Structures are given as C-alpha cells and as structure tokens.
mmCIF file of C-alpha atoms in Angstrom:
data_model
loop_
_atom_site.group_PDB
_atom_site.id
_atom_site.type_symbol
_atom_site.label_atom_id
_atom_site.label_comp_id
_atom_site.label_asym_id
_atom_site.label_seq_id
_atom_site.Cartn_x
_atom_site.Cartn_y
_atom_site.Cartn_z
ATOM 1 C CA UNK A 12 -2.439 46.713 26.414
ATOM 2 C CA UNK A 13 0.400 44.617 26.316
ATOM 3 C CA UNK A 14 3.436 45.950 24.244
ATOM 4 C CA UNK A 15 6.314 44.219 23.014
ATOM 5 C CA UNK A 16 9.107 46.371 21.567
ATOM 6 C CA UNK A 17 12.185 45.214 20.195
ATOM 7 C CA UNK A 18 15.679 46.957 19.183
ATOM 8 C CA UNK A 19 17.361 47.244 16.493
ATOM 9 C CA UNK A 20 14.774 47.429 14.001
ATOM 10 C CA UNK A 21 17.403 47.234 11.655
ATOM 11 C CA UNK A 22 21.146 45.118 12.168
ATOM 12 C CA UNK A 23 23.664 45.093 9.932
ATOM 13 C CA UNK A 24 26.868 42.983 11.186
ATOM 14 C CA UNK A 25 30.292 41.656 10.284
ATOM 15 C CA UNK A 26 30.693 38.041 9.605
ATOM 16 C CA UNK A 27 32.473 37.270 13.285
ATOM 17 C CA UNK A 28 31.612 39.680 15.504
ATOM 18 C CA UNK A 29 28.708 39.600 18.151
ATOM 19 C CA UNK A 30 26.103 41.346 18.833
ATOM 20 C CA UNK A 31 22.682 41.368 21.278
ATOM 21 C CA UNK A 32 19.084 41.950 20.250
ATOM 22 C CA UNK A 33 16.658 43.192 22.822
ATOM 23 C CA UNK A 34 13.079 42.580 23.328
ATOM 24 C CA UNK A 35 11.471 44.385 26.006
ATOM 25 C CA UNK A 36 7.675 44.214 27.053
ATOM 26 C CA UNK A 37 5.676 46.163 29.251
ATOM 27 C CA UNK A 38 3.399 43.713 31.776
ATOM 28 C CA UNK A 39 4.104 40.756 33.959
ATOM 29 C CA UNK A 40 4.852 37.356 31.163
ATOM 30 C CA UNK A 41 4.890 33.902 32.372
ATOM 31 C CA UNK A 42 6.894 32.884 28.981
ATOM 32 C CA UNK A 43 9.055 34.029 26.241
ATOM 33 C CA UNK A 44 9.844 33.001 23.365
ATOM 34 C CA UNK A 45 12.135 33.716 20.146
ATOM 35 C CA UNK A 46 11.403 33.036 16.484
ATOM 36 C CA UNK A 47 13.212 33.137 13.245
ATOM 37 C CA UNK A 48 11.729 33.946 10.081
ATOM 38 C CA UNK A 49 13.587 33.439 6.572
ATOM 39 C CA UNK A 50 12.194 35.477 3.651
ATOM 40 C CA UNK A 51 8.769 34.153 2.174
ATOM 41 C CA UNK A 52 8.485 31.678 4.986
ATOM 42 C CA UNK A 53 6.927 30.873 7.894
ATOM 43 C CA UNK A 54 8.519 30.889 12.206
ATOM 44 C CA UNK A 55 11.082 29.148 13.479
ATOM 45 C CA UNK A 56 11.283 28.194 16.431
ATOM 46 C CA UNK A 57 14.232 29.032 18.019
ATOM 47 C CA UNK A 58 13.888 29.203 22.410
ATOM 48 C CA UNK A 59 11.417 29.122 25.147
ATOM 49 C CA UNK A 60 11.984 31.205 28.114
ATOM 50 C CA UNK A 61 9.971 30.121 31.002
ATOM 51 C CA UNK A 62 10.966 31.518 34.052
ATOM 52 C CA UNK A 63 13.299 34.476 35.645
ATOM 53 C CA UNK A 64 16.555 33.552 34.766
ATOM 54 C CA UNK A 65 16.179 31.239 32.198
ATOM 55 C CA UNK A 66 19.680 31.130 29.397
ATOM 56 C CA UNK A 67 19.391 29.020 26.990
ATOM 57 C CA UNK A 68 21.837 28.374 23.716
ATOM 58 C CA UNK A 69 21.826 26.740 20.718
ATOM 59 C CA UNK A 70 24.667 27.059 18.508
ATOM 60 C CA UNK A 71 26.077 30.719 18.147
ATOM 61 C CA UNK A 72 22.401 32.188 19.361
ATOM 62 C CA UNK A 73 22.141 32.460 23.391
ATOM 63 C CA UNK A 74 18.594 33.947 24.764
ATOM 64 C CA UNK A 75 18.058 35.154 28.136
ATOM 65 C CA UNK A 76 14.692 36.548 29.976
ATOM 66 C CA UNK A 77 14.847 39.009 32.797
ATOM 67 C CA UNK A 78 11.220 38.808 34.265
ATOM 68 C CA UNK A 79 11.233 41.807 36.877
ATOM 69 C CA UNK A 80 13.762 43.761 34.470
ATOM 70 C CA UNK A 81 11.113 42.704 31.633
ATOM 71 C CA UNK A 82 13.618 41.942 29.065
ATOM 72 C CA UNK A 83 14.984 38.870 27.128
ATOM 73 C CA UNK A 84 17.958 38.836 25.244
ATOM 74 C CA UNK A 85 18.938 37.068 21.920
ATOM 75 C CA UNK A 86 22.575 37.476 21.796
ATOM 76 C CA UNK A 87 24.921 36.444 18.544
ATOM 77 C CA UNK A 88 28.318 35.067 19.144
ATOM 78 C CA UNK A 89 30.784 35.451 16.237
ATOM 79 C CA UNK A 90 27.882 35.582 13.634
ATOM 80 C CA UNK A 91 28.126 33.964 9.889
ATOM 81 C CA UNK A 92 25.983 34.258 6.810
ATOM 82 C CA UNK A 93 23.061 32.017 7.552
ATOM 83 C CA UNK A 94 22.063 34.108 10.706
ATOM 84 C CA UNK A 95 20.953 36.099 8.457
ATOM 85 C CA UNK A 96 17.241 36.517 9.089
ATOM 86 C CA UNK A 97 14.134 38.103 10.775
ATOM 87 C CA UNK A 98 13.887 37.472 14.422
ATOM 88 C CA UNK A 99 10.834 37.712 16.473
ATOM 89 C CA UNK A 100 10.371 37.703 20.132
ATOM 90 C CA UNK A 101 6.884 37.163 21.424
ATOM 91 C CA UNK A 102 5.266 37.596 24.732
ATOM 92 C CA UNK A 103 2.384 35.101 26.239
ATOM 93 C CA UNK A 104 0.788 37.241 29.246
ATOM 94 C CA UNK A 105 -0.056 34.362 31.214
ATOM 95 C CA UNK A 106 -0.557 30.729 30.350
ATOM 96 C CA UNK A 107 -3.959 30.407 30.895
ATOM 97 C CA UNK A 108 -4.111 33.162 27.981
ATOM 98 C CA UNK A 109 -2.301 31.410 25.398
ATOM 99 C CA UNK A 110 -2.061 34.623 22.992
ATOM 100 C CA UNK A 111 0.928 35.638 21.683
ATOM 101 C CA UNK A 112 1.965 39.320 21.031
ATOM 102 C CA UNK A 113 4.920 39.420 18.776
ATOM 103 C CA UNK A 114 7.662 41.806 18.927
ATOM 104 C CA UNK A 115 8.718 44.558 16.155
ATOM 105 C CA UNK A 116 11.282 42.158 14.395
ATOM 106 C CA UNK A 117 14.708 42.974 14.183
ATOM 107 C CA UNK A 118 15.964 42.374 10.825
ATOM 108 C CA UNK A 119 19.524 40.969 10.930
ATOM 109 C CA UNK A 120 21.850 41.006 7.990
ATOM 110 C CA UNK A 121 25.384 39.396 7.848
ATOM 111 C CA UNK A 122 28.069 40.732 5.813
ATOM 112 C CA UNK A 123 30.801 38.547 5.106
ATOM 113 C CA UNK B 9 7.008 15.767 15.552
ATOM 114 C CA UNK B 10 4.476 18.750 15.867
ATOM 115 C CA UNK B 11 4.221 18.996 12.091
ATOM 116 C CA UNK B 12 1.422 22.281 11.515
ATOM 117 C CA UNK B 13 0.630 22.021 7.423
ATOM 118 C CA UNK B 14 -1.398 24.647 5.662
ATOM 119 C CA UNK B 15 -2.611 24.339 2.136
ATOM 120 C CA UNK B 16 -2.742 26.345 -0.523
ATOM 121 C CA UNK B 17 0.562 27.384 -0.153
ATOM 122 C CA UNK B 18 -0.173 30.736 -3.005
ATOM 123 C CA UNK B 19 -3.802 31.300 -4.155
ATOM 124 C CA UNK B 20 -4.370 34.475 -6.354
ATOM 125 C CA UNK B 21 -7.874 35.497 -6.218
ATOM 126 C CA UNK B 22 -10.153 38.333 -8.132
ATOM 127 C CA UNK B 23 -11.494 40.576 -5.598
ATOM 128 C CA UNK B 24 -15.122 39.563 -4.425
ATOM 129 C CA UNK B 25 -14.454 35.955 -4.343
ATOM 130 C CA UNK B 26 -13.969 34.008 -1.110
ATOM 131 C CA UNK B 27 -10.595 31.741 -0.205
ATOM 132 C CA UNK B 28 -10.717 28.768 1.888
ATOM 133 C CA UNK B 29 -7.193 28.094 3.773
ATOM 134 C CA UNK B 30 -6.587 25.171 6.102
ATOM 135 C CA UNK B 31 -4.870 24.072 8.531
ATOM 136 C CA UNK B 32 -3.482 21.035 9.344
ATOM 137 C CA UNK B 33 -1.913 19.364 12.529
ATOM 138 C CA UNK B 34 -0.046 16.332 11.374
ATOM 139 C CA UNK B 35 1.002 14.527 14.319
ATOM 140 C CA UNK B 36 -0.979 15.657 16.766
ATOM 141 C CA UNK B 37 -4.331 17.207 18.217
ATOM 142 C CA UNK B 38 -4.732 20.756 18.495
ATOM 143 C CA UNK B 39 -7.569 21.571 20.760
ATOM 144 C CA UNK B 40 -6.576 25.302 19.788
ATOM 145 C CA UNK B 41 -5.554 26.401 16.725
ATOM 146 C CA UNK B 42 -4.536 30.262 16.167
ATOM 147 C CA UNK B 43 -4.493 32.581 12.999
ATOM 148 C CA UNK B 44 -2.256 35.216 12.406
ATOM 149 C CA UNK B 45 -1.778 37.689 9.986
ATOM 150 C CA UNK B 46 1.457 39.152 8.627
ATOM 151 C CA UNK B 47 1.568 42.150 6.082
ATOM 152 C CA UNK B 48 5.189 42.678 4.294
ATOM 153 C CA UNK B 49 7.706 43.929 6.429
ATOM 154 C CA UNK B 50 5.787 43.883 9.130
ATOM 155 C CA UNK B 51 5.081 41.641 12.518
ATOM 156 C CA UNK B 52 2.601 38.968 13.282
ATOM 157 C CA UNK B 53 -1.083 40.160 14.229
ATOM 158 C CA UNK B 54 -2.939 37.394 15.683
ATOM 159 C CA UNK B 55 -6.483 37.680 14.366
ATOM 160 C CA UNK B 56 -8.705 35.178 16.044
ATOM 161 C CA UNK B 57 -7.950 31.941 18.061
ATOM 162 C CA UNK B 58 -10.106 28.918 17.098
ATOM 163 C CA UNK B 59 -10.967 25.961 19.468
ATOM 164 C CA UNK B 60 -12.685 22.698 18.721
ATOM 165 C CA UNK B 61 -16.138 22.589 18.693
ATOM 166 C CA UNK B 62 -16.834 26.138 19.640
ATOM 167 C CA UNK B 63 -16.992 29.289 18.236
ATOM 168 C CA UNK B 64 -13.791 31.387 17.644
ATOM 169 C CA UNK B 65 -12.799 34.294 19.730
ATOM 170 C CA UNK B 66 -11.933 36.900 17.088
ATOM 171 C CA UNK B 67 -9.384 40.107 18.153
ATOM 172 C CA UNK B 68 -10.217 43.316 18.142
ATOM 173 C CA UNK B 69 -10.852 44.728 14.510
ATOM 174 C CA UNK B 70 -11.132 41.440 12.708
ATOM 175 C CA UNK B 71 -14.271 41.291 11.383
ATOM 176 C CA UNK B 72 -15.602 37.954 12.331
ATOM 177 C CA UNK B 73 -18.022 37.632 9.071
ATOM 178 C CA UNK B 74 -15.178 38.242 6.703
ATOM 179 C CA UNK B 75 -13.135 36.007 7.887
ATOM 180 C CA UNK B 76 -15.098 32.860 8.491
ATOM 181 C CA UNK B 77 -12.737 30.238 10.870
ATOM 182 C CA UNK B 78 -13.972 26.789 11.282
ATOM 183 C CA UNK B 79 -12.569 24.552 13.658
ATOM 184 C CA UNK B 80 -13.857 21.377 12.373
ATOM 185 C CA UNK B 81 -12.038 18.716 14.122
ATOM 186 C CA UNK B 82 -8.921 18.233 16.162
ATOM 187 C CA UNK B 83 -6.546 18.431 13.820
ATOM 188 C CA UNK B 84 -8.207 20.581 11.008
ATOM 189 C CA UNK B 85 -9.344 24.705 11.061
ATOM 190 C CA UNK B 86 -10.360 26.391 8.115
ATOM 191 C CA UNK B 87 -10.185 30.408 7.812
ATOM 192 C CA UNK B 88 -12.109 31.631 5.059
ATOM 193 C CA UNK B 89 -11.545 35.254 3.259
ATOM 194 C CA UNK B 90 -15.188 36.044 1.898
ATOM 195 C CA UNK B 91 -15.337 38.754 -0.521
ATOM 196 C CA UNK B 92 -11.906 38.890 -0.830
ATOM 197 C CA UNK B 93 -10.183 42.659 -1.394
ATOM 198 C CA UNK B 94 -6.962 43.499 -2.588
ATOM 199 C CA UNK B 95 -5.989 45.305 0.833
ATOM 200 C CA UNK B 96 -6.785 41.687 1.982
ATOM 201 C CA UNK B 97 -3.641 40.535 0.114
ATOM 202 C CA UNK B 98 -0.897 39.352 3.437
ATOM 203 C CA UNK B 99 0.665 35.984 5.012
ATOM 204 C CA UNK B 100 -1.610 34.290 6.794
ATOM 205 C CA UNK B 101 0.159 31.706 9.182
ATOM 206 C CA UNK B 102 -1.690 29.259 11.343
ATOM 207 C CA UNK B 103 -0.276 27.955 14.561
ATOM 208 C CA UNK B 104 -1.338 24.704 16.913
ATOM 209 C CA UNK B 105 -0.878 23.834 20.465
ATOM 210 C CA UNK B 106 -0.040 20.487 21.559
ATOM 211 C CA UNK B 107 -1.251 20.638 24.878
ATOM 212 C CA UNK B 108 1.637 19.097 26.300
ATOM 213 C CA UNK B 109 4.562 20.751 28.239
ATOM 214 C CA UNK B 110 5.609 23.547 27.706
ATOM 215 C CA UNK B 111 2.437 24.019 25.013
ATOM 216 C CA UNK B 112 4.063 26.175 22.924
ATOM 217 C CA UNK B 113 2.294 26.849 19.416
ATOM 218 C CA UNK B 114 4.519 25.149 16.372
ATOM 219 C CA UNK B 115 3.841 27.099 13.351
ATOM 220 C CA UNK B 116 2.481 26.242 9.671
ATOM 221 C CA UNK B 117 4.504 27.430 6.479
ATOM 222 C CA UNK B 118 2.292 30.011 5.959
ATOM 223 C CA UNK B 119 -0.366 31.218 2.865
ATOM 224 C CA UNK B 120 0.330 33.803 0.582
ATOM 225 C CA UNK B 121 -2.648 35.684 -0.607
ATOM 226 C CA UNK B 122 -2.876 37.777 -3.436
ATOM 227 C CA UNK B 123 -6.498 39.408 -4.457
ATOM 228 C CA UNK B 124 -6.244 41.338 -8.023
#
C-alpha cells in the first residue's frame, strides 16, 4: 500500500524567513505533484514533478522531487501572509494508474 | 482553461434522503472523472474513479450502492449520497483529466455536505 507522509503536520513561521516542507512516499512514482488548499475551498494547483530531478518555482514556493531518495520538497523563500495555507503533496504510482494518494497536509501559518 | 465546476456548492439534507452532486468539465472532455472525499482537518480520500460509459471502479470501503456515481457524458458525472447520514456530512471534491500532456487532474470547488 502506497503511503505518502508529509512533515510538519503543523508550521508556524515568521513573515521573511524560509522554510522546507517534506513529502516522502514509500514506492516507485512516475509523478508528483503539490497542491494548495485555502480554508473552505477546494486544490490548487501549485507544481508537477515529473521526473528525477525535476525543480520547479513559482514565486517564493520552489518544489523539488528526488525519485530514488523518494522525496519532493516544497521549499518557502522569505514567506509573507498569503502563504498562509494547507499544502498537499500527492503521489500517482504510475501513469497508467491515474490515482492519486494525497499526503498528510502540512498546515502552514504566517505570522507577520 | 481546464475549468472543473461542481454544483450545489452547500446542500443541507435530513438524514435518509439522497443528494445528487455534479460535476462539470467546462472546457474540456474528461474521459475520467474522480471523487474524493475530505473530512475536516483531514486529507483527501479518493473514493471511486468514474469513466465514460462504464461502470465506476469504487476504492476499498466505499460502498458502491450508497454512493451512486454516474458518468453520463464527457463532460458531466453525478455522485449521489442515498440515504444520507450525518457521519456522511464531509467535502466532496471532484477532479477531471484532460487527457492531454502531462494529464494532470484540475480540481472542482468542492461540495459541502451537511446531513441533520
């Protein structure tokens, strides 16, 4: 059974300061991908990871994916407010399979 | 583009009645649509993936006949709650695929349902 375990559950950070958010899973993935989700709404998309390697960035939010380590990274440069949010990493086992298994969530608050 | 809609937005139901939720692709066809279920503070559960035409595929411990999905067309599915109970109460959130590169699923805004 495919797990997908991410850490911090919980982040509480400083307006400015950076941080990383870790989403590991246990069996071979040909894609990852990260989510955000606001209170009372629905996903986000934020990045797809599909291949060992792969960095990609989009404003202050940079995501890696380590295939044979079996770990992506969401990492936070010099947060502010509005990052505030749920964030989801989810795990497609092959893409043939098309199911997703979502992460934990890692609850991210910014305090000014 | 890749607009997913799902109406109602908020239904509040008494408990033994059934709840009809659909889901829309806007600006595309979805050939597979997928249903997820979210309780508070929790993660997504996927509970059955629905293709065109066929039958859905259902994950383990949904109970198919309780939650009734209908993929009627390439853009629409339909999950139905029969006999609705309060421990039914959650988020459900429908996603499509486009089918095009990379096929990732784009997400609807999600249906809040409360059963008294």
């Amino acid at each position: 059974e495919l797990k997908v375990e991410q850490n911090p559950l919980f982040l509480s950070m400083q307006e400015g300061k950076n941080y990383t958010i870790y989403c590991n899973y246990s069996t071979t993935s040909d894609r990852l991908y990260w989510y955000r989700q606001d209170p009372g709404k629905s996903l986000e998309s934020l990045f797809v990871l599909l291949s060992n390697g792969a960095v990609k960035q989009e404003g202050r939010l940079m995501a890696s994916l380590d295939t044979k380590a079996r770990l992506s990274t969401l990492h936070i440069t010099a947060a502010v407010h509005d990052l505030s949010a749920t964030y989801f990493c989810a795990v497609d086992i092959s893409f043939g399979n098309e199911k997703l298994t979502f992460g934990t969530g890692t609850r991210l608050t910014i305090i000014p | 583009g890749a607009v997913v809609s799902q109406h109602p937005s908020r239904v509040i139901c008494k408990s033994g009645t059934s709840v009809k939720i659909e889901c829309r692709s806007l600006d595309f066809q979805a050939t597979t649509m997928f249903w997820y279920r979210q309780f508070p503070k929790q993660s997504l559960m996927l509970m059955a993936t629905s293709n065109e035409g066929s039958k859905a595929t259902y994950e383990q411990g949904v109970e198919k006949d309780k939650f009734l999905i209908n993929h009627a067309s390439l853009t629409l599915s339909t999950l139905t709650v029969t006999s609705a109970h309060p421990e039914d109460s959650s988020f459900y959130i429908c996603s499509a695929k486009t089918g095009s590169f990379p096929n990732e699923q784009f997400f609807g805004p999600g249906t809040r349902l409360t059963v008294l």
